[in-house]
Amino acid sequence: MTEIYRVSSPSNIAFLKYWGKKDPLLQWPASDSLSMSLNTLATKTTAYIHDAADHLFQFQGESLTRDHKSFHKVFKHLDYLSQTHGFTEKLAFSSSNSFPTGAGVASSASGLSALTLSAIACWTHSASFDELEKNGFSREHIAHLSRIGSGSAGRSLFGGYVHWQAGTHADKQKIIPLYSASHWNLHDTVALFSHDEKSKSSTAAHSDAWSSPLFSPRIAGAPERLQAMLKALYHRDMASLGPLLETEALDMHAVMMTTRPPQHYLTTESTEFLAAFRRARQDGVFEAYFTIDAGPNIHIIHEASQTPALHNWLKEFYPNLSLLSDKVGEGPSLERGMI
């Protein structure tokens, strides 16, 4: 019999965006970020120790190797974990997403957090977060290890609402859970304008941010936007939070479109949708607001009471549009089994 460790780790949607790095190697962000961990939009990963010369990684049923262009960071991260903590056993993984990979639904956040958590649990034979902590790996420590693999992955180690503090130096970063999911039952309806992977990955695009003339003003204004969002989140004030979400998302995309070379993630369809969406809200059809990560797909943030009106509008005017429906979640899960 072989121990197997099963992890489900959520994607997260950033309210205050993580874009641009002060130090790419140490994953030191240019500014703070604030996010909501999701519930069912997640990566499920299983891991077990196996006797082989290298790690095995299977994604969505396909076996992948170190030289795969989209998954080389998986093996690089496993090497980092092994070398920094003295783990020598090779692991076999099977992983899958409940949403399209690389299309702006933070697949690297859920994927690298699930990979890190399952690997550490397997290497330390830990069946729970309590056992992990007893073995020297607190949730905070695992979050920071996940962050090395993909910056936003650190936020996915916690449920509810999470603040990633950039700190005054790379080693002063903190990832802090602010509120549990029960604080505010916000929902996220994702309008999928593309199921394809992005033309340029977020990792590659981060380094271009500094070339935009809009980036320095963006960083200078980040503390004020953070405080405004924290206040709205504390008071569960959608009328205040919503416009902040939209301004923040468009501000980030303005930076992307003015880098050298420029990067356009939004499509004509998604841009036209945003205009129609805002008109419908102004007409009183629903109270909901959009945010957008690095991709063409639109995240619509709303309270549960707005779901029927929002979804009816989407079905009436965009009947062929694929939707993903989720809400704030409690964070990752971990269990041990036998095969």
Coordinates of C-alpha atoms in Angstrom, one line a residue:
M1 CA 0.0 0.0 0.0
T2 CA 1.2 3.5 -0.8
E3 CA 0.2 6.8 0.9
I4 CA -1.4 9.3 -1.4
Y5 CA -2.1 12.9 -0.6
R6 CA -5.1 14.7 -2.1
V7 CA -5.3 18.5 -2.2
S8 CA -7.9 20.9 -3.6
S9 CA -6.6 24.5 -3.8
P10 CA -8.7 27.4 -5.0
S11 CA -8.1 30.0 -7.6
N12 CA -8.4 33.6 -6.3
I13 CA -9.5 36.8 -7.8
A14 CA -7.5 39.9 -7.0
F15 CA -9.4 43.0 -6.1
L16 CA -6.2 45.1 -5.8
K17 CA -4.0 43.6 -8.5
Y18 CA -0.5 42.1 -8.3
W19 CA 1.3 43.5 -11.4
G20 CA 5.0 44.2 -11.7
K21 CA 7.8 42.9 -9.5
K22 CA 10.7 44.5 -7.7
D23 CA 12.6 41.3 -7.7
P24 CA 11.4 38.4 -10.0
L25 CA 13.6 35.8 -8.5
L26 CA 12.3 36.4 -5.0
Q27 CA 8.8 37.1 -6.2
W28 CA 8.8 40.5 -4.5
P29 CA 5.8 42.5 -5.8
A30 CA 5.9 46.1 -6.7
S31 CA 2.9 46.8 -4.4
D32 CA 0.4 45.1 -2.1
S33 CA -2.5 43.1 -3.4
L34 CA -5.9 42.1 -2.0
S35 CA -7.8 39.0 -3.1
M36 CA -10.9 36.8 -2.6
S37 CA -10.3 33.0 -2.6
L38 CA -12.9 31.1 -4.6
N39 CA -14.8 28.0 -3.8
T40 CA -15.2 25.5 -6.7
L41 CA -12.8 27.0 -9.2
A42 CA -9.9 25.0 -8.1
T43 CA -7.0 22.7 -8.9
K44 CA -7.2 19.2 -7.5
T45 CA -3.8 17.5 -7.2
T46 CA -2.7 14.1 -5.8
A47 CA 0.8 13.2 -4.9
Y48 CA 2.7 10.1 -3.8
I49 CA 6.3 9.0 -3.5
H50 CA 7.5 6.8 -6.3
D51 CA 10.8 5.1 -7.1
A52 CA 12.1 6.8 -10.3
A53 CA 14.9 9.1 -11.5
D54 CA 12.7 12.2 -11.7
H55 CA 9.3 13.5 -10.7
L56 CA 6.3 12.5 -12.8
F57 CA 3.6 15.0 -13.5
Q58 CA 0.3 14.4 -15.2
F59 CA -2.1 17.2 -16.0
Q60 CA -5.7 16.7 -17.3
G61 CA -4.7 13.1 -18.2
E62 CA -1.5 14.1 -20.1
S63 CA 1.9 13.1 -18.9
L64 CA 4.3 16.1 -19.1
T65 CA 8.0 16.4 -19.0
R66 CA 10.5 19.0 -17.9
D67 CA 10.9 20.5 -21.3
H68 CA 7.1 21.3 -21.8
K69 CA 6.9 25.0 -22.4
S70 CA 3.9 25.6 -20.2
F71 CA 4.9 23.4 -17.3
H72 CA 8.6 23.7 -16.9
K73 CA 7.9 25.9 -13.8
V74 CA 6.3 22.9 -12.1
F75 CA 9.6 21.0 -12.2
K76 CA 11.6 24.1 -11.4
H77 CA 9.5 24.6 -8.3
L78 CA 9.8 21.0 -7.2
D79 CA 13.6 21.3 -7.5
Y80 CA 13.5 24.5 -5.4
L81 CA 11.5 22.8 -2.7
S82 CA 13.8 19.7 -2.7
Q83 CA 17.0 21.7 -2.6
T84 CA 15.9 24.2 0.1
H85 CA 14.5 21.6 2.4
G86 CA 16.6 18.5 1.7
F87 CA 13.8 16.3 0.3
T88 CA 15.3 13.6 -1.9
E89 CA 12.3 11.3 -2.8
K90 CA 10.8 11.7 -6.2
L91 CA 7.0 12.3 -6.4
A92 CA 4.3 11.4 -8.9
F93 CA 1.5 13.9 -9.4
S94 CA -1.9 13.9 -11.1
S95 CA -3.5 17.3 -11.4
S96 CA -6.6 18.9 -13.0
N97 CA -8.4 22.2 -13.1
S98 CA -12.1 22.8 -12.9
F99 CA -11.8 25.8 -15.3
P100 CA -9.8 26.7 -18.5
T101 CA -6.1 26.9 -17.9
G102 CA -4.2 30.1 -18.6
A103 CA -7.2 32.1 -19.6
G104 CA -7.2 34.7 -16.9
V105 CA -8.8 32.6 -14.0
A106 CA -5.6 32.4 -12.0
S107 CA -4.7 28.8 -12.9
S108 CA -1.1 29.3 -11.7
A109 CA -2.3 30.4 -8.3
S110 CA -4.4 27.3 -7.7
G111 CA -2.0 25.0 -9.5
L112 CA 1.2 26.1 -7.8
S113 CA -0.4 26.2 -4.4
A114 CA -1.9 22.7 -4.9
L115 CA 1.5 21.5 -6.1
T116 CA 3.3 23.0 -3.1
L117 CA 0.8 21.8 -0.5
S118 CA 0.6 18.2 -1.9
A119 CA 4.4 17.9 -2.2
I120 CA 5.2 19.1 1.3
A121 CA 2.4 17.0 2.7
C122 CA 3.7 13.9 0.9
W123 CA 7.4 14.5 1.8
T124 CA 6.5 15.1 5.5
H125 CA 3.7 12.4 5.7
S126 CA 1.3 15.1 7.0
A127 CA -2.4 14.4 6.7
S128 CA -3.7 17.8 7.9
F129 CA -2.6 21.4 8.4
D130 CA -2.1 20.7 12.1
E131 CA 0.3 17.9 11.3
L132 CA 2.1 20.1 8.7
E133 CA 2.7 22.7 11.4
K134 CA 4.0 20.1 13.8
N135 CA 6.4 19.1 11.1
G136 CA 7.7 22.6 10.7
F137 CA 5.4 23.8 7.9
S138 CA 2.8 26.3 9.0
R139 CA 0.2 27.5 6.6
E140 CA 2.0 30.8 6.4
H141 CA 5.3 29.1 5.5
I142 CA 3.6 27.0 2.8
A143 CA 2.0 30.2 1.4
H144 CA 5.5 31.8 1.0
L145 CA 6.9 28.6 -0.6
S146 CA 3.9 28.6 -3.0
R147 CA 4.6 32.3 -3.7
I148 CA 8.1 31.4 -5.1
G149 CA 6.4 29.2 -7.6
S150 CA 3.8 31.7 -8.6
G151 CA 3.3 35.0 -6.8
S152 CA -0.5 34.9 -6.5
A153 CA -0.3 31.2 -5.3
G154 CA 0.5 32.3 -1.8
R155 CA -2.9 34.0 -1.5
S156 CA -4.7 30.7 -2.3
L157 CA -3.4 29.0 0.8
F158 CA -6.0 30.9 2.8
G159 CA -9.8 31.2 2.4
G160 CA -11.9 34.3 2.4
Y161 CA -10.2 37.6 1.9
V162 CA -6.4 37.8 1.8
H163 CA -3.9 40.7 1.9
W164 CA -0.4 40.1 0.4
Q165 CA 1.8 42.8 1.9
A166 CA 4.8 43.7 -0.3
G167 CA 6.9 44.9 2.7
T168 CA 9.9 47.1 2.6
H169 CA 12.2 44.3 1.5
A170 CA 11.7 40.9 -0.2
D171 CA 12.1 39.1 3.1
K172 CA 9.5 41.4 4.8
Q173 CA 6.6 40.2 2.7
K174 CA 3.5 38.9 4.6
I175 CA 0.4 37.0 3.4
I176 CA -2.3 37.7 5.8
P177 CA -5.9 36.3 6.0
L178 CA -8.2 39.3 6.7
Y179 CA -11.7 37.7 6.9
S180 CA -13.1 34.3 6.5
A181 CA -15.7 33.5 3.8
S182 CA -18.5 34.1 6.3
H183 CA -17.6 37.8 6.6
W184 CA -19.2 38.6 3.2
N185 CA -20.7 36.0 0.9
L186 CA -19.6 37.6 -2.4
H187 CA -20.1 35.7 -5.6
D188 CA -18.0 35.7 -8.8
T189 CA -19.6 35.0 -12.2
V190 CA -17.0 34.6 -14.8
A191 CA -17.9 35.4 -18.4
L192 CA -15.6 33.3 -20.6
F193 CA -14.8 35.1 -23.9
S194 CA -11.9 32.7 -24.5
H195 CA -10.9 29.2 -23.4
D196 CA -7.5 29.5 -24.9
E197 CA -4.3 30.1 -23.1
K198 CA -3.1 33.7 -23.1
S199 CA -0.8 34.9 -25.9
K200 CA 1.7 36.0 -23.3
S201 CA 1.9 34.5 -19.8
S202 CA 1.5 36.7 -16.8
T203 CA 5.0 35.7 -15.7
A204 CA 6.5 37.1 -18.9
A205 CA 4.3 40.2 -18.9
H206 CA 5.2 41.2 -15.4
S207 CA 8.7 42.2 -16.4
D208 CA 7.4 44.6 -19.0
A209 CA 5.3 46.6 -16.6
W210 CA 8.1 48.9 -15.7
S211 CA 8.3 50.1 -19.3
S212 CA 4.9 51.7 -19.2
P213 CA 4.7 55.4 -18.4
L214 CA 1.6 54.7 -16.4
F215 CA 3.2 52.2 -14.1
S216 CA 5.0 54.5 -11.6
P217 CA 1.8 56.6 -11.0
R218 CA -0.1 53.3 -10.5
I219 CA 2.4 52.2 -7.8
A220 CA 2.2 55.6 -6.2
G221 CA -1.5 55.4 -5.9
A222 CA -1.7 51.8 -4.7
P223 CA -1.7 52.6 -0.9
E224 CA -4.7 54.9 -1.2
R225 CA -6.6 52.4 -3.3
L226 CA -5.8 49.6 -0.8
Q227 CA -7.1 51.6 2.2
A228 CA -10.3 52.4 0.3
M229 CA -10.8 48.7 -0.5
L230 CA -10.1 47.6 3.0
K231 CA -12.7 50.1 4.3
A232 CA -15.3 48.9 1.9
L233 CA -14.5 45.2 2.6
Y234 CA -14.8 45.8 6.4
H235 CA -18.2 47.5 6.0
R236 CA -19.4 45.1 3.3
D237 CA -20.1 48.1 1.2
M238 CA -20.7 47.1 -2.4
A239 CA -21.5 50.6 -3.6
S240 CA -18.0 51.6 -2.5
L241 CA -16.1 48.5 -3.4
G242 CA -17.6 48.0 -6.9
P243 CA -16.3 51.2 -8.6
L244 CA -12.9 50.6 -7.0
L245 CA -12.7 47.1 -8.5
E246 CA -13.5 48.4 -12.0
T247 CA -11.0 51.3 -11.8
E248 CA -8.3 49.0 -10.5
A249 CA -8.8 46.5 -13.3
L250 CA -8.9 49.0 -16.1
D251 CA -5.8 50.8 -14.6
M252 CA -3.8 47.5 -14.7
H253 CA -4.9 46.9 -18.3
A254 CA -3.9 50.4 -19.3
V255 CA -0.4 49.7 -18.0
M256 CA -0.4 46.5 -20.1
M257 CA -1.4 48.3 -23.2
T258 CA 1.3 50.9 -22.8
T259 CA 4.3 48.7 -22.1
R260 CA 7.0 48.1 -24.7
P261 CA 5.9 45.9 -26.4
P262 CA 2.3 46.5 -25.6
Q263 CA 0.1 43.7 -24.5
H264 CA -3.6 43.5 -25.3
Y265 CA -5.5 40.9 -23.3
L266 CA -9.0 42.3 -23.8
T267 CA -10.7 41.3 -27.0
T268 CA -13.3 43.4 -29.0
E269 CA -16.0 41.1 -27.6
S270 CA -15.0 41.6 -24.0
T271 CA -14.6 45.3 -24.4
E272 CA -18.1 45.7 -25.9
F273 CA -19.5 43.5 -23.2
L274 CA -18.1 45.8 -20.5
A275 CA -20.0 48.8 -22.1
A276 CA -23.3 46.9 -22.2
F277 CA -22.8 45.6 -18.7
R278 CA -22.3 49.1 -17.3
R279 CA -25.4 50.4 -19.2
A280 CA -27.5 47.6 -17.7
R281 CA -26.3 48.4 -14.2
Q282 CA -27.0 52.1 -14.7
D283 CA -30.5 51.1 -15.8
G284 CA -31.0 49.3 -12.5
V285 CA -31.1 45.8 -13.9
F286 CA -28.6 44.5 -11.3
E287 CA -25.9 45.7 -8.8
A288 CA -22.7 44.0 -9.9
Y289 CA -19.2 45.1 -10.8
F290 CA -16.5 43.7 -13.0
T291 CA -12.8 43.0 -12.5
I292 CA -10.4 41.5 -14.9
D293 CA -7.1 39.6 -14.4
A294 CA -4.5 39.2 -17.2
G295 CA -6.8 37.7 -19.8
P296 CA -9.9 38.4 -21.8
N297 CA -12.4 36.9 -19.4
I298 CA -14.5 39.1 -17.1
H299 CA -15.1 38.4 -13.4
I300 CA -18.4 39.8 -12.2
I301 CA -18.5 40.4 -8.5
H302 CA -21.9 40.6 -6.8
E303 CA -23.9 39.6 -3.7
A304 CA -26.0 36.5 -3.8
S305 CA -29.2 38.5 -4.0
Q306 CA -28.1 39.8 -7.4
T307 CA -27.5 36.4 -9.0
P308 CA -31.0 35.8 -10.5
A309 CA -31.2 39.3 -12.2
L310 CA -27.6 39.1 -13.4
H311 CA -27.8 35.6 -14.8
N312 CA -31.2 36.4 -16.5
W313 CA -29.6 39.4 -18.2
L314 CA -26.6 37.3 -19.3
K315 CA -28.9 34.6 -20.7
E316 CA -31.1 37.0 -22.5
F317 CA -28.4 39.1 -24.2
Y318 CA -25.5 36.7 -24.3
P319 CA -27.1 33.3 -24.7
N320 CA -24.0 31.7 -26.2
L321 CA -21.6 33.0 -23.6
S322 CA -20.0 30.4 -21.4
L323 CA -20.2 31.2 -17.7
L324 CA -18.5 29.9 -14.5
S325 CA -20.3 30.6 -11.2
D326 CA -18.5 30.6 -7.9
K327 CA -18.3 32.4 -4.6
V328 CA -15.9 33.2 -1.8
G329 CA -14.5 29.9 -0.4
E330 CA -12.8 28.6 2.7
G331 CA -9.4 27.8 1.2
P332 CA -7.6 24.6 0.4
S333 CA -8.3 21.1 1.7
L334 CA -5.9 18.2 2.4
E335 CA -6.4 14.5 3.1
R336 CA -4.4 11.3 3.1
G337 CA -5.5 8.0 1.6
M338 CA -4.0 4.7 0.5
I339 CA -3.6 3.1 -3.0

